[in-house]
Amino acid sequence: MMESVGVYRFCGCTAKNKMKCDSRWEMTASETAPTSAYSSPARSLGDTGITPLSPSHIVNDADPNVSEQQTFLVVVAIDFGTTSSGYAYSFTKEPECIHVMRRWEGGDPGVSNQKTPTTILLTPERKFHSFGYAARDFYHDLDPNEAKQWLYLEKFKMKLHTTGDLTMDTDLTAANGKKVKALEIFAYALQYFKEQALKELSDQAGSEFENSDVRWVITVPAIWKQPAKQFMRQAAYQAGLASPENSEQLIIALEPEAASIYCRKLRLHQMTDLSSKAAVNGYSSSDTVGAGFAQAKEHIRRNRQSRTFLVENVIGEIWSELEEGDKYVVVDSGGGTVDLTVHQIRLPEGHLKELYKATGGPYGSLGVDYEFEKLLCKIFGEDFIEQFKIKRPAAWVDLMIAFESRKRAAAPDRTNPLNITLPFSFIDYYKKFRGHSVEHALRKSNVDFVKWSSQGMLRMSPDAMNALFKPTIDSIIEHLRDLFQKPEVSTVKFLFLVGGFAEAPLLQQAVQAAFGDKCRVIIPQDVGLTILKGAVLFGLDPAVIKVRRSPLTYGVGVLNRYVEGKHPPEKLLVKDGTRWCTDVFDKFISADQSVALGELVKRSYTPAKPSQLVIVINIYSSELDDVSFITDPGVKKCGTLRLDLTGASSTNVPARREIQTLMQFGDTEIKATAVDIATSKSVKVGIDFLNY
């Protein structure tokens, strides 16, 4: 069992015999060591693991031992959304052409179907059956009793954000209440997109298109923690998009970053400027903000037919107004989350620098759905709604589909009511459950703004519909207000509103009203596809984001020499006559610290025992910058760094073997490599945020 290991760290001693310089060494032990009277992860030391040969430092070079990246014929990006998903691609020889996936069968009136709903259907035997519109329509047509046996899942992506202790065994709950492994569902979904994309590419090429020719990009919210990003990567490996041995074939892209990359390319005719007083896109200065919303909708409607987007190789016209150092905010409002990212332009190449760590929260359009569900519970009773969802799962899905199309019709200036069709089985089941009619329930509920239509519909006043949006939009505005208070976010020039929820005129109006006097509010044309198109561009040039901010403080637990009066008495540990302070947090990198692409935290170690070939170091994280001990509130063990030296053994290994490790924080995922200096052999290092 390699978990009880210690780590010594050399702090710059120049003594010839470094092993005798006790005052210059620190040591750590793993979290799994037995604890004593108080909760200390480092009370029992066990066997020593590795000793550093050099202090920490940062180098600007990329790791020379990482082999050159493979060249790919095509980049395929998958925008795996909470409510809808899609893919787009670009051939590396034609980077200015982005092809959005072929149109999907099915679809709803008034909703663009260049994406498909993030819905999946498994057979009663738990095998993959269908995805998207096909899954939804097949499930809808099943007999109610038969439907109970099938596993239908929708909007399941949020589980990765809301699960605090995410593991490879985390479950999802299908519409019929049955549990299924989340990893299985995400892998099925990604495999579906892989097959769709390869089939389309093969059709275009006229011959079988190999997966090895594709670089895959999967988008995730920037506010996701590392375990969720790793989970998505593992699902992609299981789906066959890439493999751990060829991990470079898959890139995890952050959604607001992808949007930001695309927004750099915008021409004036490809966006709506809600803040503009001058004529834009043919509208005069006398036009109201409402006309701007209508204009945005018209752009979306007109451009639905186009499947290939031409992307300018030069910086777009909007960027021509930006000068070196100018700042802008990207507000990515999707189905599940809202992500806020602050970027700064770096000229002349137009590279981007992240100025403030990504923030946000679960304020996506799903919040409006939850408010509608709460309204139904108020009218018909929570007990009935819960039973109806279990007993008539397909009908519940139908009801939420009907609400979705009406939700999209909500607007600030709407005067006529919105009608939501109630499925017949809802009306029928309610009568059996309560013994009286739906109409009777509405009369008794005292909810004045929802009436019963004789055509079997709930009739909502525009104000009632708008009220369902209010809590979610208020959360977004409040979060943005907090962001604008930060010094780094002052003097922002533009606010780009992107993502599927950005199509909502109510959100557009609220953002413009709150921030229109601080910056120009810009909505890209075909706003729901902005992230997808940006993800393709990111896959073509992953180095476009030059500086990122670390979302968390990262470090390891160490033992320092105990100093009376400075260290807490309960942290004192005496080992072989030496007094140590346990559980000290040794910082790798601070929360919100700028890290340039290619910058690496570099350390050199030697195994304390020459025969020791597997080393384990536990990594801790905190949202706070000022952390003293790994036992401080808010400090969490977030991963395990395993150095497996088994494959790097050699007969010529010196007694003090040097293992050089490089940890890269400047990318969308934390990466690590290790090199055995004695044999010049690179060794795989995995940082595991899911299994520890």
GROMACS .gro file of N, CA, C and O in nm, residues 477-542:
model
  264
  477ILE      N    1  -2.787   3.917  -1.284
  477ILE     CA    2  -2.756   4.060  -1.272
  477ILE      C    3  -2.677   4.086  -1.144
  477ILE      O    4  -2.578   4.161  -1.144
  478GLU      N    5  -2.718   4.022  -1.034
  478GLU     CA    6  -2.649   4.041  -0.906
  478GLU      C    7  -2.505   3.992  -0.916
  478GLU      O    8  -2.412   4.056  -0.867
  479HIS      N    9  -2.486   3.877  -0.981
  479HIS     CA   10  -2.352   3.823  -0.997
  479HIS      C   11  -2.265   3.915  -1.083
  479HIS      O   12  -2.147   3.937  -1.055
  480LEU      N   13  -2.325   3.970  -1.187
  480LEU     CA   14  -2.252   4.064  -1.273
  480LEU      C   15  -2.217   4.192  -1.196
  480LEU      O   16  -2.107   4.246  -1.211
  481ARG      N   17  -2.310   4.239  -1.113
  481ARG     CA   18  -2.282   4.360  -1.034
  481ARG      C   19  -2.162   4.337  -0.942
  481ARG      O   20  -2.076   4.424  -0.928
  482ASP      N   21  -2.159   4.219  -0.879
  482ASP     CA   22  -2.045   4.186  -0.793
  482ASP      C   23  -1.916   4.186  -0.873
  482ASP      O   24  -1.813   4.234  -0.826
  483LEU      N   25  -1.923   4.129  -0.994
  483LEU     CA   26  -1.804   4.122  -1.080
  483LEU      C   27  -1.755   4.262  -1.116
  483LEU      O   28  -1.634   4.289  -1.114
  484PHE      N   29  -1.848   4.352  -1.148
  484PHE     CA   30  -1.809   4.487  -1.190
  484PHE      C   31  -1.748   4.569  -1.075
  484PHE      O   32  -1.690   4.674  -1.099
  485GLN      N   33  -1.764   4.520  -0.950
  485GLN     CA   34  -1.702   4.588  -0.836
  485GLN      C   35  -1.552   4.559  -0.827
  485GLN      O   36  -1.479   4.631  -0.760
  486LYS      N   37  -1.507   4.451  -0.894
  486LYS     CA   38  -1.367   4.412  -0.885
  486LYS      C   39  -1.279   4.512  -0.960
  486LYS      O   40  -1.315   4.556  -1.070
  487PRO      N   41  -1.163   4.546  -0.903
  487PRO     CA   42  -1.074   4.643  -0.970
  487PRO      C   43  -1.035   4.599  -1.111
  487PRO      O   44  -1.024   4.682  -1.202
  488GLU      N   45  -1.016   4.465  -1.129
  488GLU     CA   46  -0.972   4.414  -1.260
  488GLU      C   47  -1.079   4.434  -1.367
  488GLU      O   48  -1.051   4.426  -1.486
  489VAL      N   49  -1.204   4.454  -1.325
  489VAL     CA   50  -1.315   4.457  -1.419
  489VAL      C   51  -1.364   4.600  -1.444
  489VAL      O   52  -1.458   4.622  -1.520
  490SER      N   53  -1.299   4.696  -1.380
  490SER     CA   54  -1.336   4.835  -1.408
  490SER      C   55  -1.290   4.869  -1.550
  490SER      O   56  -1.202   4.804  -1.605
  491THR      N   57  -1.348   4.968  -1.607
  491THR     CA   58  -1.318   5.014  -1.744
  491THR      C   59  -1.332   4.905  -1.847
  491THR      O   60  -1.251   4.892  -1.938
  492VAL      N   61  -1.434   4.821  -1.834
  492VAL     CA   62  -1.464   4.720  -1.936
  492VAL      C   63  -1.529   4.790  -2.056
  492VAL      O   64  -1.617   4.874  -2.040
  493LYS      N   65  -1.485   4.755  -2.177
  493LYS     CA   66  -1.534   4.822  -2.297
  493LYS      C   67  -1.659   4.755  -2.354
  493LYS      O   68  -1.752   4.822  -2.398
  494PHE      N   69  -1.658   4.620  -2.357
  494PHE     CA   70  -1.771   4.545  -2.415
  494PHE      C   71  -1.820   4.439  -2.318
  494PHE      O   72  -1.743   4.386  -2.238
  495LEU      N   73  -1.947   4.407  -2.328
  495LEU     CA   74  -2.003   4.290  -2.263
  495LEU      C   75  -2.067   4.205  -2.372
  495LEU      O   76  -2.162   4.251  -2.438
  496PHE      N   77  -2.013   4.086  -2.396
  496PHE     CA   78  -2.068   3.995  -2.496
  496PHE      C   79  -2.164   3.898  -2.428
  496PHE      O   80  -2.126   3.827  -2.336
  497LEU      N   81  -2.288   3.899  -2.471
  497LEU     CA   82  -2.389   3.809  -2.415
  497LEU      C   83  -2.406   3.692  -2.511
  497LEU      O   84  -2.449   3.710  -2.626
  498VAL      N   85  -2.370   3.571  -2.466
  498VAL     CA   86  -2.371   3.453  -2.554
  498VAL      C   87  -2.440   3.337  -2.483
  498VAL      O   88  -2.474   3.345  -2.365
  499GLY      N   89  -2.456   3.226  -2.557
  499GLY     CA   90  -2.520   3.107  -2.501
  499GLY      C   91  -2.669   3.103  -2.534
  499GLY      O   92  -2.729   3.203  -2.574
  500GLY      N   93  -2.729   2.987  -2.519
  500GLY     CA   94  -2.869   2.968  -2.558
  500GLY      C   95  -2.965   3.059  -2.486
  500GLY      O   96  -3.061   3.112  -2.544
  501PHE      N   97  -2.943   3.084  -2.355
  501PHE     CA   98  -3.034   3.168  -2.277
  501PHE      C   99  -3.023   3.315  -2.319
  501PHE      O  100  -3.113   3.395  -2.292
  502ALA      N  101  -2.911   3.349  -2.386
  502ALA     CA  102  -2.893   3.488  -2.433
  502ALA      C  103  -2.994   3.525  -2.540
  502ALA      O  104  -3.010   3.643  -2.573
  503GLU      N  105  -3.063   3.425  -2.597
  503GLU     CA  106  -3.168   3.454  -2.694
  503GLU      C  107  -3.292   3.514  -2.627
  503GLU      O  108  -3.378   3.571  -2.694
  504ALA      N  109  -3.303   3.501  -2.494
  504ALA     CA  110  -3.422   3.548  -2.422
  504ALA      C  111  -3.423   3.701  -2.416
  504ALA      O  112  -3.335   3.762  -2.354
  505PRO      N  113  -3.524   3.765  -2.480
  505PRO     CA  114  -3.531   3.912  -2.476
  505PRO      C  115  -3.537   3.967  -2.334
  505PRO      O  116  -3.486   4.075  -2.308
  506LEU      N  117  -3.597   3.894  -2.240
  506LEU     CA  118  -3.605   3.942  -2.102
  506LEU      C  119  -3.466   3.954  -2.039
  506LEU      O  120  -3.437   4.050  -1.968
  507LEU      N  121  -3.378   3.858  -2.069
  507LEU     CA  122  -3.241   3.864  -2.018
  507LEU      C  123  -3.165   3.976  -2.088
  507LEU      O  124  -3.091   4.052  -2.025
  508GLN      N  125  -3.183   3.988  -2.219
  508GLN     CA  126  -3.116   4.094  -2.294
  508GLN      C  127  -3.151   4.232  -2.237
  508GLN      O  128  -3.064   4.316  -2.214
  509GLN      N  129  -3.280   4.253  -2.213
  509GLN     CA  130  -3.324   4.383  -2.162
  509GLN      C  131  -3.268   4.411  -2.023
  509GLN      O  132  -3.223   4.522  -1.994
  510ALA      N  133  -3.266   4.308  -1.937
  510ALA     CA  134  -3.217   4.326  -1.801
  510ALA      C  135  -3.068   4.361  -1.799
  510ALA      O  136  -3.025   4.450  -1.724
  511VAL      N  137  -2.990   4.294  -1.884
  511VAL     CA  138  -2.845   4.320  -1.889
  511VAL      C  139  -2.820   4.460  -1.944
  511VAL      O  140  -2.738   4.536  -1.892
  512GLN      N  141  -2.894   4.497  -2.049
  512GLN     CA  142  -2.876   4.629  -2.109
  512GLN      C  143  -2.914   4.739  -2.009
  512GLN      O  144  -2.843   4.839  -1.996
  513ALA      N  145  -3.024   4.719  -1.937
  513ALA     CA  146  -3.070   4.821  -1.841
  513ALA      C  147  -2.970   4.838  -1.727
  513ALA      O  148  -2.945   4.949  -1.680
  514ALA      N  149  -2.909   4.726  -1.683
  514ALA     CA  150  -2.819   4.731  -1.568
  514ALA      C  151  -2.678   4.778  -1.603
  514ALA      O  152  -2.613   4.844  -1.522
  515PHE      N  153  -2.631   4.746  -1.724
  515PHE     CA  154  -2.489   4.769  -1.755
  515PHE      C  155  -2.465   4.850  -1.882
  515PHE      O  156  -2.350   4.872  -1.919
  516GLY      N  157  -2.572   4.892  -1.948
  516GLY     CA  158  -2.557   4.966  -2.073
  516GLY      C  159  -2.482   5.097  -2.056
  516GLY      O  160  -2.422   5.148  -2.151
  517ASP      N  161  -2.485   5.154  -1.934
  517ASP     CA  162  -2.413   5.280  -1.911
  517ASP      C  163  -2.265   5.257  -1.879
  517ASP      O  164  -2.186   5.351  -1.876
  518LYS      N  165  -2.228   5.130  -1.852
  518LYS     CA  166  -2.089   5.099  -1.816
  518LYS      C  167  -2.008   5.048  -1.935
  518LYS      O  168  -1.887   5.064  -1.941
  519CYS      N  169  -2.075   4.980  -2.029
  519CYS     CA  170  -2.005   4.923  -2.143
  519CYS      C  171  -2.107   4.896  -2.254
  519CYS      O  172  -2.228   4.907  -2.232
  520ARG      N  173  -2.058   4.860  -2.371
  520ARG     CA  174  -2.147   4.828  -2.482
  520ARG      C  175  -2.186   4.680  -2.474
  520ARG      O  176  -2.100   4.593  -2.462
  521VAL      N  177  -2.315   4.653  -2.480
  521VAL     CA  178  -2.367   4.517  -2.472
  521VAL      C  179  -2.385   4.463  -2.613
  521VAL      O  180  -2.462   4.518  -2.693
  522ILE      N  181  -2.312   4.356  -2.646
  522ILE     CA  182  -2.309   4.300  -2.781
  522ILE      C  183  -2.365   4.159  -2.780
  522ILE      O  184  -2.329   4.077  -2.695
  523ILE      N  185  -2.454   4.129  -2.875
  523ILE     CA  186  -2.505   3.992  -2.891
  523ILE      C  187  -2.466   3.942  -3.029
  523ILE      O  188  -2.507   4.000  -3.131
  524PRO      N  189  -2.386   3.836  -3.038
  524PRO     CA  190  -2.349   3.783  -3.170
  524PRO      C  191  -2.471   3.724  -3.242
  524PRO      O  192  -2.563   3.673  -3.177
  525GLN      N  193  -2.468   3.733  -3.372
  525GLN     CA  194  -2.571   3.667  -3.452
  525GLN      C  195  -2.564   3.516  -3.426
  525GLN      O  196  -2.457   3.462  -3.401
  526ASP      N  197  -2.677   3.448  -3.433
  526ASP     CA  198  -2.682   3.304  -3.406
  526ASP      C  199  -2.615   3.272  -3.273
  526ASP      O  200  -2.527   3.188  -3.261
  527VAL      N  201  -2.663   3.345  -3.172
  527VAL     CA  202  -2.596   3.347  -3.042
  527VAL      C  203  -2.583   3.207  -2.981
  527VAL      O  204  -2.486   3.176  -2.913
  528GLY      N  205  -2.678   3.118  -3.009
  528GLY     CA  206  -2.675   2.983  -2.953
  528GLY      C  207  -2.563   2.896  -3.009
  528GLY      O  208  -2.531   2.792  -2.953
  529LEU      N  209  -2.504   2.938  -3.123
  529LEU     CA  210  -2.396   2.860  -3.185
  529LEU      C  211  -2.258   2.923  -3.164
  529LEU      O  212  -2.159   2.872  -3.214
  530THR      N  213  -2.254   3.034  -3.091
  530THR     CA  214  -2.127   3.106  -3.071
  530THR      C  215  -2.021   3.018  -3.007
  530THR      O  216  -1.906   3.014  -3.050
  531ILE      N  217  -2.059   2.945  -2.902
  531ILE     CA  218  -1.963   2.861  -2.829
  531ILE      C  219  -1.914   2.748  -2.919
  531ILE      O  220  -1.795   2.716  -2.922
  532LEU      N  221  -2.007   2.689  -2.993
  532LEU     CA  222  -1.972   2.577  -3.082
  532LEU      C  223  -1.869   2.622  -3.186
  532LEU      O  224  -1.768   2.555  -3.209
  533LYS      N  225  -1.893   2.736  -3.248
  533LYS     CA  226  -1.801   2.785  -3.351
  533LYS      C  227  -1.667   2.827  -3.290
  533LYS      O  228  -1.560   2.800  -3.347
  534GLY      N  229  -1.672   2.888  -3.171
  534GLY     CA  230  -1.549   2.927  -3.103
  534GLY      C  231  -1.466   2.807  -3.061
  534GLY      O  232  -1.343   2.811  -3.063
  535ALA      N  233  -1.534   2.698  -3.025
  535ALA     CA  234  -1.463   2.576  -2.983
  535ALA      C  235  -1.384   2.517  -3.100
  535ALA      O  236  -1.275   2.462  -3.080
  536VAL      N  237  -1.438   2.528  -3.221
  536VAL     CA  238  -1.365   2.481  -3.339
  536VAL      C  239  -1.237   2.565  -3.357
  536VAL      O  240  -1.128   2.512  -3.379
  537LEU      N  241  -1.252   2.697  -3.346
  537LEU     CA  242  -1.136   2.785  -3.360
  537LEU      C  243  -1.031   2.756  -3.252
  537LEU      O  244  -0.911   2.760  -3.278
  538PHE      N  245  -1.076   2.725  -3.132
  538PHE     CA  246  -0.985   2.692  -3.022
  538PHE      C  247  -0.909   2.563  -3.053
  538PHE      O  248  -0.789   2.552  -3.027
  539GLY      N  249  -0.979   2.464  -3.111
  539GLY     CA  250  -0.914   2.339  -3.148
  539GLY      C  251  -0.809   2.359  -3.256
  539GLY      O  252  -0.707   2.289  -3.259
  540LEU      N  253  -0.831   2.456  -3.345
  540LEU     CA  254  -0.734   2.486  -3.451
  540LEU      C  255  -0.611   2.558  -3.395
  540LEU      O  256  -0.501   2.544  -3.447
  541ASP      N  257  -0.631   2.638  -3.288
  541ASP     CA  258  -0.521   2.714  -3.228
  541ASP      C  259  -0.540   2.722  -3.076
  541ASP      O  260  -0.585   2.822  -3.024
  542PRO      N  261  -0.504   2.613  -3.003
  542PRO     CA  262  -0.526   2.612  -2.858
  542PRO      C  263  -0.444   2.715  -2.781
  542PRO      O  264  -0.472   2.742  -2.665
   0.00000   0.00000   0.00000
